[in-house]
Structure formats: C-alpha cells, structure tokens
XYZ file of C-alpha atoms in Angstrom:
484
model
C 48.308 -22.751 -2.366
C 44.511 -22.078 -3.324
C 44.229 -22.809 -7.078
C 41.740 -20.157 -9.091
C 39.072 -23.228 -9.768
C 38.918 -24.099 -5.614
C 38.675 -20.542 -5.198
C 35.731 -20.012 -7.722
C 34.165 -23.266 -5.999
C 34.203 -22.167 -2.635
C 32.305 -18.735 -3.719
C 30.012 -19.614 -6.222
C 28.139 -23.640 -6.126
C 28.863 -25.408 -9.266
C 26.157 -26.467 -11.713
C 24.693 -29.509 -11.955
C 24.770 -30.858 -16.113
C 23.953 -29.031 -19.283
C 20.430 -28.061 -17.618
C 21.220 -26.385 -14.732
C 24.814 -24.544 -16.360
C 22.435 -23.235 -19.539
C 19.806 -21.610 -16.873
C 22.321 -20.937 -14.548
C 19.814 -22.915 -11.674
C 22.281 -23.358 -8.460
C 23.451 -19.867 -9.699
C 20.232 -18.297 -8.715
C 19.960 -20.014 -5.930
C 17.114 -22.596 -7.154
C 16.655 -26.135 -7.998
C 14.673 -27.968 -10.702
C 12.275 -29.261 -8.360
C 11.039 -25.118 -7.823
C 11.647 -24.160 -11.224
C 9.099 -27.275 -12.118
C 6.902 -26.108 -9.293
C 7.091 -22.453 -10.524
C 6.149 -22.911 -13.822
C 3.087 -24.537 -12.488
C 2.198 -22.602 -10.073
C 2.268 -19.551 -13.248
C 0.596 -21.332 -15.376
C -2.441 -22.043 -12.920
C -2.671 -18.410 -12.710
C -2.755 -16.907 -16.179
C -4.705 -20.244 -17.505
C -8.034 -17.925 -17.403
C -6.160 -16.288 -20.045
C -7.332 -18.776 -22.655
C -11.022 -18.159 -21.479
C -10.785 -14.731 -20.986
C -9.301 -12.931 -23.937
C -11.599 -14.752 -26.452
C -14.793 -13.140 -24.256
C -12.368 -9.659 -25.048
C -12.083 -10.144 -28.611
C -14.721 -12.278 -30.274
C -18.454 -11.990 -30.931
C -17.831 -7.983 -31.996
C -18.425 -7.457 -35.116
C -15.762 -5.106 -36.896
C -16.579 -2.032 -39.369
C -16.988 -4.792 -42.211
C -19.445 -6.838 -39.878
C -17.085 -9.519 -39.541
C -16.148 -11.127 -36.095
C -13.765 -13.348 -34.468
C -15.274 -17.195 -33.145
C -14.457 -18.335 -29.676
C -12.746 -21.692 -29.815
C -10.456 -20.059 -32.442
C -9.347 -17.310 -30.213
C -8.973 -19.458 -27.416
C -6.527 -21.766 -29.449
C -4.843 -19.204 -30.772
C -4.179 -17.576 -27.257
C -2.698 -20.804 -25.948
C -0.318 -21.262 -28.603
C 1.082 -17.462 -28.416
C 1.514 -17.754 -24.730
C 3.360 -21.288 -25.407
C 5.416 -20.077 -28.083
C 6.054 -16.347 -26.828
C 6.566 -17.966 -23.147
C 9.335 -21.042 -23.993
C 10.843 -18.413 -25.967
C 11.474 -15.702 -23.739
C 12.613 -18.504 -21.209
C 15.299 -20.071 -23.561
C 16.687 -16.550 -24.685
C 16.868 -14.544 -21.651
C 16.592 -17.440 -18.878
C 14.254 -15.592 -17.067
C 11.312 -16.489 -15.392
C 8.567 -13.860 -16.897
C 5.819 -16.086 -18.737
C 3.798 -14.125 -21.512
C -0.007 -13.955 -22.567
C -2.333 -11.591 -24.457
C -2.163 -8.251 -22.643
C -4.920 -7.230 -20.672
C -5.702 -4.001 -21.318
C -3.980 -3.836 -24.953
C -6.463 -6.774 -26.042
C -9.161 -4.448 -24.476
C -8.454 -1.309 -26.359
C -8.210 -3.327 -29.484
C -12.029 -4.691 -29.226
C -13.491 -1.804 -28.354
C -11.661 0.968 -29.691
C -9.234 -0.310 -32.737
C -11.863 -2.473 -33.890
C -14.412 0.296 -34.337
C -12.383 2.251 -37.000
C -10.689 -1.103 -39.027
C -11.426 -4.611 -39.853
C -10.053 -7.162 -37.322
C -7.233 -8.324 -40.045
C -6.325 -4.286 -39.709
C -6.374 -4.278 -36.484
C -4.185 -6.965 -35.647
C -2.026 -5.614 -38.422
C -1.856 -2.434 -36.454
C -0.652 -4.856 -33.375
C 1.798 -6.100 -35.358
C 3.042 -2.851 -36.690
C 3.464 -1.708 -32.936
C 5.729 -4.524 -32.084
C 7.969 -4.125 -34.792
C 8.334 -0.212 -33.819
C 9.433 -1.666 -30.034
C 11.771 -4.449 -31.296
C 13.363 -1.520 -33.085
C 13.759 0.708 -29.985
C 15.155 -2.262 -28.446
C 17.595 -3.481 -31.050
C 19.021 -0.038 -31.280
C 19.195 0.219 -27.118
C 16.749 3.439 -27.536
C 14.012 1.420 -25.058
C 17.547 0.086 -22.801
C 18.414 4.042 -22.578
C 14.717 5.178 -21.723
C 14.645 2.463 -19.103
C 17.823 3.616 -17.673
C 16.636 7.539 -17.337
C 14.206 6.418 -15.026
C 14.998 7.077 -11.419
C 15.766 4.394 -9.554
C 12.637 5.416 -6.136
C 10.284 5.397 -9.508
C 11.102 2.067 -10.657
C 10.568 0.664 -6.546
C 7.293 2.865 -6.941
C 6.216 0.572 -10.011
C 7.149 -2.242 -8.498
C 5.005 -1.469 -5.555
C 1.987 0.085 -7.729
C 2.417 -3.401 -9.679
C 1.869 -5.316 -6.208
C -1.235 -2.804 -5.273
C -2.552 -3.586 -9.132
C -2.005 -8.045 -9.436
C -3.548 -7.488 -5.517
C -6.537 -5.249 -6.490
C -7.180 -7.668 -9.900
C -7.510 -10.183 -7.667
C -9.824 -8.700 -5.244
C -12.204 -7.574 -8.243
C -11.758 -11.345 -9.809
C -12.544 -13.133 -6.517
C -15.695 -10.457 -6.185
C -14.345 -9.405 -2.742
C -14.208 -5.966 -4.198
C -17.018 -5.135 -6.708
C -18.845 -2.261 -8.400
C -21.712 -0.846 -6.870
C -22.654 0.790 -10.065
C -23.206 4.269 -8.085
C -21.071 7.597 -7.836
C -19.876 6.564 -4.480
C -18.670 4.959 -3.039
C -17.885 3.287 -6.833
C -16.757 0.043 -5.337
C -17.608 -2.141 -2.074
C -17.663 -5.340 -0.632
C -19.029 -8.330 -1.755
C -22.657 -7.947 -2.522
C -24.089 -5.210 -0.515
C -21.189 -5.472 1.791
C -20.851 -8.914 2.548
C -19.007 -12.064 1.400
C -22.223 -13.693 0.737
C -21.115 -16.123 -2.097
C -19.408 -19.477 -2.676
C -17.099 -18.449 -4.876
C -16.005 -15.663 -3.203
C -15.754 -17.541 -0.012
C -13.599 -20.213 -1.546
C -11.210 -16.860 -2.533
C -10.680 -16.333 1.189
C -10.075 -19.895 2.112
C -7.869 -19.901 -0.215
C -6.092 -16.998 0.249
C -5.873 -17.929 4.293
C -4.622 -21.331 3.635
C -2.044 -20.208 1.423
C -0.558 -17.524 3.160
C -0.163 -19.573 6.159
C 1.715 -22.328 4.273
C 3.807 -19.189 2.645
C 4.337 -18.065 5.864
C 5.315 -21.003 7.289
C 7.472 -21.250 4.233
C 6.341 -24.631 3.455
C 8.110 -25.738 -0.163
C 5.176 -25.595 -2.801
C 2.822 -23.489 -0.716
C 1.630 -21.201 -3.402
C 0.695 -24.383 -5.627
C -0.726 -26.654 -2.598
C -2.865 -23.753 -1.648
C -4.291 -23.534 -5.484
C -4.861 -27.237 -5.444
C -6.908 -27.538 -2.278
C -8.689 -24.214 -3.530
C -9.467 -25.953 -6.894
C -10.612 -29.561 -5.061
C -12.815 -27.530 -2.758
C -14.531 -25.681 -5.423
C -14.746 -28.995 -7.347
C -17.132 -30.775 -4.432
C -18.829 -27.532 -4.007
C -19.919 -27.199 -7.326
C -20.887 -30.463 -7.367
C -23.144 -30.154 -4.533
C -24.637 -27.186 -5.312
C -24.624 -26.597 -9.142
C -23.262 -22.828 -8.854
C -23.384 -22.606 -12.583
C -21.987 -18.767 -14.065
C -22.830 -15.653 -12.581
C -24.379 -14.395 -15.888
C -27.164 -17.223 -15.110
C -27.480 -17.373 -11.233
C -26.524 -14.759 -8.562
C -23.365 -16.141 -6.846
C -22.170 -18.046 -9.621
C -18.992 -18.702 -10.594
C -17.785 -15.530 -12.580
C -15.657 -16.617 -15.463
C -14.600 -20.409 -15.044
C -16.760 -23.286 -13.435
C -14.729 -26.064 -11.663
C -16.645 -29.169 -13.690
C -15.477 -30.912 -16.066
C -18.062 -31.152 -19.215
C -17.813 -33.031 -22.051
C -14.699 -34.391 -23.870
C -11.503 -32.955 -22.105
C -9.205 -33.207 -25.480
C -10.162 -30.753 -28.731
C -8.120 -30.667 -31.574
C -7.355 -26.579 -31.774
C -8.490 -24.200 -34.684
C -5.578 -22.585 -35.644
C -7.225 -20.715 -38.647
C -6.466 -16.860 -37.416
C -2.403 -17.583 -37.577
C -1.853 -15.188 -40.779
C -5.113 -13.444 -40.725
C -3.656 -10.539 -40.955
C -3.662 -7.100 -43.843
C -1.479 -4.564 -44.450
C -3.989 -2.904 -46.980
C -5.456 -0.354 -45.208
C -8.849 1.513 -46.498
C -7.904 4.956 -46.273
C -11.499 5.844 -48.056
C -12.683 4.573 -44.502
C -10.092 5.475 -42.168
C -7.991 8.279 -42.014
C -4.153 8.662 -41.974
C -4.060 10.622 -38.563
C -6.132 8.366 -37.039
C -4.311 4.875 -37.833
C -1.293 6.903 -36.167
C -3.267 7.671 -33.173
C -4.342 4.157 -32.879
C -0.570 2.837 -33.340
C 1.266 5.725 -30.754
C -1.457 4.096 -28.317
C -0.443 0.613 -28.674
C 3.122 1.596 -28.841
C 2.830 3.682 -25.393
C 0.687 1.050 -23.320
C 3.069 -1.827 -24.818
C 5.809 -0.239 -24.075
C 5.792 1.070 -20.571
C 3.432 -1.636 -19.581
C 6.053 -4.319 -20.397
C 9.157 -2.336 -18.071
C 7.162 -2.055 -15.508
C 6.348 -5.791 -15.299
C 9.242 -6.421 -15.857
C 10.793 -4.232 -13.436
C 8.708 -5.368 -10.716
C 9.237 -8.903 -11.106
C 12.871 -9.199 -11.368
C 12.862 -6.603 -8.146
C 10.250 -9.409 -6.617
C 12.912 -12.374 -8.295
C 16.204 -10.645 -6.142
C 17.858 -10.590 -9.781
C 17.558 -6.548 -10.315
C 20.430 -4.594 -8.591
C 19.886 -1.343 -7.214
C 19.140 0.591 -10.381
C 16.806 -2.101 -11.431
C 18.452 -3.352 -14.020
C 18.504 -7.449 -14.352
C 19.988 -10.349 -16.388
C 20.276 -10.051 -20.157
C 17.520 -6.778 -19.936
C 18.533 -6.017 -23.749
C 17.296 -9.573 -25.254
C 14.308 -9.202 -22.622
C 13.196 -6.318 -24.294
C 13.331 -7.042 -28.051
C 11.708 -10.416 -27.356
C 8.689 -8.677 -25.406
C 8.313 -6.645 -28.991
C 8.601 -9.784 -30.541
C 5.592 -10.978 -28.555
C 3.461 -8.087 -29.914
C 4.015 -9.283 -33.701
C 3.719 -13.038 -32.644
C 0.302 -11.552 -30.836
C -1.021 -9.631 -33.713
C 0.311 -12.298 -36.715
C -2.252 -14.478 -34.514
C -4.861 -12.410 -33.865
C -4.398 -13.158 -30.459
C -3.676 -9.279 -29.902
C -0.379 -8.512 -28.648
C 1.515 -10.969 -26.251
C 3.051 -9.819 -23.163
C 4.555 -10.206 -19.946
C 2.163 -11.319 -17.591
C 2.101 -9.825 -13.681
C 1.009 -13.503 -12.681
C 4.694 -14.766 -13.124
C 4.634 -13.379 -9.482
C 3.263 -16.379 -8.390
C 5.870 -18.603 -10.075
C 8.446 -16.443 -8.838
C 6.866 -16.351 -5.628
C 6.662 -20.524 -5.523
C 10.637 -20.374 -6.438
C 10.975 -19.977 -10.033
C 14.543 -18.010 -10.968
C 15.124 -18.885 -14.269
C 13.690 -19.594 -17.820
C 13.433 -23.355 -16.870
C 10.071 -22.369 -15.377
C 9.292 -20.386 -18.636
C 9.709 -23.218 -20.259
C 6.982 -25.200 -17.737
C 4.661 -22.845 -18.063
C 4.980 -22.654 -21.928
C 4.295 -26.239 -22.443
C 1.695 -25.857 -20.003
C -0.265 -23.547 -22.608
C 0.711 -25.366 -25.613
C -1.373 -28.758 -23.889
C -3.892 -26.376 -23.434
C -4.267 -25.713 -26.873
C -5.875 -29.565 -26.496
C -7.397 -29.726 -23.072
C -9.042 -26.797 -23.123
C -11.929 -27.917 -21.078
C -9.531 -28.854 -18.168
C -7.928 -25.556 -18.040
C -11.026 -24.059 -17.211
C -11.383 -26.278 -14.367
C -9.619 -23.821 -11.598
C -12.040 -21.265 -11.044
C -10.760 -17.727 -11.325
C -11.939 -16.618 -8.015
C -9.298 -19.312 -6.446
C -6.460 -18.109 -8.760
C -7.052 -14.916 -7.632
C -5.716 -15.890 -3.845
C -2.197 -16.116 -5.374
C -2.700 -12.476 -6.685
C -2.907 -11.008 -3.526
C -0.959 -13.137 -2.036
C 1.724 -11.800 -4.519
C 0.617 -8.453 -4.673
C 1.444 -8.281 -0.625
C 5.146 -9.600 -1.582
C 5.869 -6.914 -4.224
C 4.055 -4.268 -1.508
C 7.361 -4.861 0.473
C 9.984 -2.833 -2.027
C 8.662 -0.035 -0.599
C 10.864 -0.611 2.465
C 13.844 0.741 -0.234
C 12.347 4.029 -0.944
C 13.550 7.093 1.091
C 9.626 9.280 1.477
C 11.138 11.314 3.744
C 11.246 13.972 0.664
C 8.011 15.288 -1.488
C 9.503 15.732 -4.458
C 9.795 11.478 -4.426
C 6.888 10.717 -2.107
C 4.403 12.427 -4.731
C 5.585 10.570 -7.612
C 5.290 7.501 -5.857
C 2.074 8.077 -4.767
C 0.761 8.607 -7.769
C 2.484 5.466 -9.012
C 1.032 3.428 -6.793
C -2.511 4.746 -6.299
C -3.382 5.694 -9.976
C -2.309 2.362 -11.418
C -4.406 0.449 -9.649
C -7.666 2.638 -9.384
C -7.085 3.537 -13.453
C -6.464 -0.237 -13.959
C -3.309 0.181 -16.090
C 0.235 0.034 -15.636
C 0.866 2.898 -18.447
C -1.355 5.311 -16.788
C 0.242 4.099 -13.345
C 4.038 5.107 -14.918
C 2.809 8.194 -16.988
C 1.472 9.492 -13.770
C 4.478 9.011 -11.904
C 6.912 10.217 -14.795
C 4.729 13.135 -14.898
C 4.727 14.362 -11.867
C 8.102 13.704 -11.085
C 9.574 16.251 -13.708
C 7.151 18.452 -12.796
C 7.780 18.672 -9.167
C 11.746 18.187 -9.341
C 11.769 21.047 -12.612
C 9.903 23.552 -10.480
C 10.998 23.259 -6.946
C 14.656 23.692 -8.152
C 15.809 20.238 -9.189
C 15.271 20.535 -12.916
C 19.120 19.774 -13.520
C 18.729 16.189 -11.818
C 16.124 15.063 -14.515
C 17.734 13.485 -17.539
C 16.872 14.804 -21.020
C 15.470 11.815 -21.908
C 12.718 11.443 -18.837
C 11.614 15.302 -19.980
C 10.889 13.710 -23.704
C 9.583 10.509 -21.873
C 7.038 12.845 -19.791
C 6.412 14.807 -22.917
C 4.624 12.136 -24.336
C 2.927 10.717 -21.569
C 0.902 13.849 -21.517
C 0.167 13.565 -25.215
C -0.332 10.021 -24.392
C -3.361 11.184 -21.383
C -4.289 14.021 -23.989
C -4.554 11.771 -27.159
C -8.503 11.847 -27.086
C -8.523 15.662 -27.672
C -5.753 15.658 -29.803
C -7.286 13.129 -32.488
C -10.550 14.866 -32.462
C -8.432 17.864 -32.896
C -6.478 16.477 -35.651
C -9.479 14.720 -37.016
C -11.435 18.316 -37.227
C-alpha cells in the first residue's frame, strides 16, 4: 500500500534544507544556481537606477530654493532598493526587485516640487504609501485587483512587454526623438544606427537572444557581460565620453572605471522629511490633488507590474492572481513610505525583474541577490556605473518580446475586448506610463461593454475604478477648476 508521504513525493520534488523549503525553490521549479543568476542578471538591469534618479531629483531647486545633492540621492536610492528589495523577497518569496519609480520620481521633480519644499514633498510620498498599505491591509486594493477582467490583466501584461521593450529602444537610442510634429520619433540619428553605443545595443541584443534561444543556462547574464566587456575596450579605444559632451556618446553611464571604486555613502536625506505644511503657500485642494496623483500612478502602476511579471514567472493562474498577492501588496505601499522617509521618492516594483525572471529567478531568493546587490552599491558606486545603459537595454527588449507572448491567451475575436486591449497596449507605451496604459483600458472597457449591452457583466467596483481614472486624465482641469 502507497503511504500519503510516497504519494506526496512522487507528485511534488522535495526541498532541499531550510533554504530551498522557506522559498519553496524545487517547488517552483528552480534551483539556487538560477535564483543566484537571476538576481544578477536584475540587478545589472535596474543598476542605472542609482545614476538615474539622482539626475530626476537633484540640482532643482524647490519653492524655498533649496535642492537635493547628487551623491546623496544616489546613496540613498541604493539603500531603498536594498532594503525595499530583500524585503519584499523574504515576505512574499517572490522574485519582483524594487527601485525608485520612474515616472512617480518624475512627477515629483517637476511638478510636486514646484508647489512644496522637497521635505513636503517627500512627505506627500510618504503620505501616499500609507493611504495604499491601508487599501491593502483592509483587502480594498486585493478586491479592486480582483474586479479586473481577467483579457485586461493579459492586455497589461502585454502593454508592460510593448513598454520595458520600447524603454529600451529609447535607452539604447535605436528609437529617438526627432524633435518635429512627425513623425515624433525615428531611428537612430537621422535614420541610421550611426553610433557606438547604439551599435553595442544590437550586438547585444543579437547575441543574447540567440543564447536565449538556444536556451543556453545564464544567457540573459552572459549576453550583458560580453555587452559590458565590449563596451569596456571600445571606450577605451575611442574615448566616447557622454552624449551631453560629444555626439555619439554614451547617454547616461560610461563603461570606465574613474577614480576610487569604494565611497563611503551619504546617508543624510533618511528622515528629511515634514509634515508641517505651509498652507499660506500652498493650498488645501491642491496638496489633495498632488496626493490622489501619487496615490493613482502608485497604485495601478504597481498591479500591473506585478501582474505582468508573475504572468511572465508561470506563478499567476488564470485570473492572475499569484502567491501571497495580499502581503505583495501592502509591502509595495510600504516601499512608497520607505521611498519618501528617504527622499528617494517612492520605491517600487521595477519592470526589469523581467530579466531576472527571464534568466530563471522564481522566488524571493533572487530578491534577496539583487537586494544585496544595491546595498554594495551604496559603496561601489563608481563600478555600478560601469555597464552602460545602452547594453542593459538589450535585456529589455529581449524581455519585452517574452511578455509580448500572453497575448496568445486573449480571445480578440470580440470588440468589446479587442478595443480595451488595444488601448492597453498601445497607449502605455506611446504615453510612457503604466497608469495611463490601465486607465485607458479600464476606461474603455466599461464604456464599450455598458453601451453595447453588457453593462451587467462589469462589476460595481471596475465602474468606481473607471470613475476615477477619468478624474485621474481630467485632474489638470479639475485643480485649476478647484483652484479658481
């Protein structure tokens, strides 16, 4: 007779030591070696994180004239990704790494910023993560996330994989602005891949989707590393130098290592943060404005990510739901007070965890790579800048072509879902946000299904959803409304 353990054996492997039965490892299908190899692989593509969100949010001056320094952003970054990103690993053992949010860190510099002092604003970031751990903690966010049809969350998967592709198209410049009504973008410069940099993106990107293709084990990572050596030698034969000095420079990181490679951090902005808001200066209606924003792009920005890369993981069933999704979400609020109690803006998941995933990772082992990744960072901060972002950018669209595949799932064969998904996937990308991506879609769904006879399939909560996404599109009018 079969005994229940032999049975239990025989369907499901058995873990391997504390390590593996904690992150449930042979569970998922995965080993330590691709967890390891994961992590890495995420890590080398959010590092220009640390670079780029202190050229977002320092050197502009606030309404008091004050402004945040460089090297203290850029410590500060590294040590919210470490923290947020080990974290979210060791809670909800899944493999979604976090960083200052691109797009929230944007809005904060150039629109927060130019009503309150950066202490306020950050306090305004911190403010709208304790408004989503509370929509979390109560399951309000779980219940949203559950109204949501299951073709729309495919369709933000798929928009997600059009958006990490087309960020790393503009990052590589392979796609660029031509700074004219149209076409608005193009090709290189003046059509052509006529730099370096950009040429090292498509060797890159060719190299590694062969070895991906070939399913070679550590593809993703080998095909970073030979991109990274080869823009090493070619820097150092040339002298590139950045594109703000010399056409067909590198555009945000240069592959040379200058000066000494270890830095103590400057962790001086942890706590920089007030409460004490000068209503003299700013009004009431405004601050709530400001906050509704934060708390809209935060929000919806986060389940789609989320959504996509568990879909992209295999851990998501077929209503999209995935492993411990209730923790997931009041940790991602967390990472929004973390974010603005560091001035780091709000921390996130990141869309780059594709490439982990995509090298293996299945589990918060590979969080917990990645997060100690950033927290060495914090002291080698010359080194991470080493891998130039135009190579990094290869495992974008390299993962961006992965997520494109979930549209396989989706049934187009009827409008009333083919136009929502369109719109998901088309104005997420070209608007360069995942809110405006998911309002769009949300939209237009109730819309179409509410007046072509389908109003009874929508659930109450999607009409409210929709409801404010248009305030949400309309909230320019509406303050100056308000404001008047």
């Amino acid at each position: 007779m079969t005994n229940r353990a032999t049975t239990a054996s025989t369907t499901e492997p058995s873990p391997r030591g504390a390590l593996d039965r904690y992150f449930g490892i042979t569970r998922r299908g995965s080993t330590v070696g691709a967890e390891v190899r994961g992590g890495l692989v995420t890590f080398v593509t959010m590092a220009y994180i640390v670079i780029l969100n202190p050229i977002i949010l320092s050197g502009k001056p606030d309404v008091a004239g004050q402004a945040l320094e460089f090297d203290q952003v850029g410590a500060v970054t590294a040590l919210t990704a470490g923290v947020m990103t080990i974290l979210f690993g060791l809670v909800t053992r899944l493999p979604f790494a976090f960083a200052a949010g691109l797009g929230i860190n944007a809005f904060v510099a150039f629109s927060v910023v130019g009503e309150v002092t950066w202490p306020e604003a950050m306090a305004l970031v911190v403010i709208n993560g304790l408004i989503i751990v509370l929509l979390a903690a109560t399951g309000l966010r779980k219940m949203i996330f559950d109204a949501v049809p299951v073709q729309l969350k495919l369709a933000i998967t798929v928009a997600i994989g059009l958006f990490i592709a087309f960020i790393g198209f503009v990052n590589s410049g392979f796609v660029t602005a031509t700074l004219s009504a149209s076409p608005p973008v193009g090709l290189g410069v003046a059509g052509s891949v006529a730099t370096i940099p950009t040429l090292l993106f498509v060797i890159t990107l060719l190299i590694t989707g062969v070895l991906v293709a070939r399913k070679v084990k550590g593809g993703m990572l080998i095909g970073l590393v030979t991109g990274t050596v080869l823009a090493v030698i070619a820097e150092a034969i040339w002298h590139l130098g950045p594109a703000t000095e010399k056409a067909g420079g590198w555009s945000l990181t240069i592959p040379a290592l200058s000066g000494a490679p270890v830095s103590l951090p400057d962790l001086s902005l942890v706590g920089a943060v007030d409460f004490g808001f000068d209503f003299s200066r700013v009004g009431l209606v405004t601050l709530v404005m400001l906050v509704f924003t934060l708390v809209f792009s935060n929000f919806f920005d986060a389940m789609g990510t989320m959504t996509g890369l568990a879909k992209e993981a295999g851990l998501a069933d077929e209503k999209g739901d995935f492993p411990r999704i209730k923790s997931a979400l009041v940790v991602e609020g967390v990472g929004a007070v973390v974010g603005g109690s560091t001035s780091s803006s709000s921390a996130t998941v990141f869309i780059e965890s594709g490439s982990g995933i995509g090298e293996g990772a299945r589990t918060g082992l590979a969080n917990v790579v990645t997060g100690l990744m950033f927290l060495l960072a914090m002291f080698f901060t010359p080194l991470t800048s080493i891998v130039p972002t135009e190579v990094a950018a290869a495992a974008l669209v390299i993962v961006g072509a992965m997520m494109l595949a979930q549209i396989a799932h989706i049934d187009l064969t009827d409008f009333r879902v083919l136009l929502p998904v369109f719109l998901t996937a088309t104005v997420m990308p070209l608007t360069y946000s995942i809110a405006n991506g998911i309002g769009a879609g949300f939209v237009s769904w109730v819309l179409v299904h509410a007046l072509s006879g389908r109003g009874k399939t929508i659930s109450p909560l999607l009409w409210i959803v929709a409801g404010g996404f248009v305030i949400f599109f309309a909230r320019g009018p509406i303050e100056t409304l308000l404001g008047a």
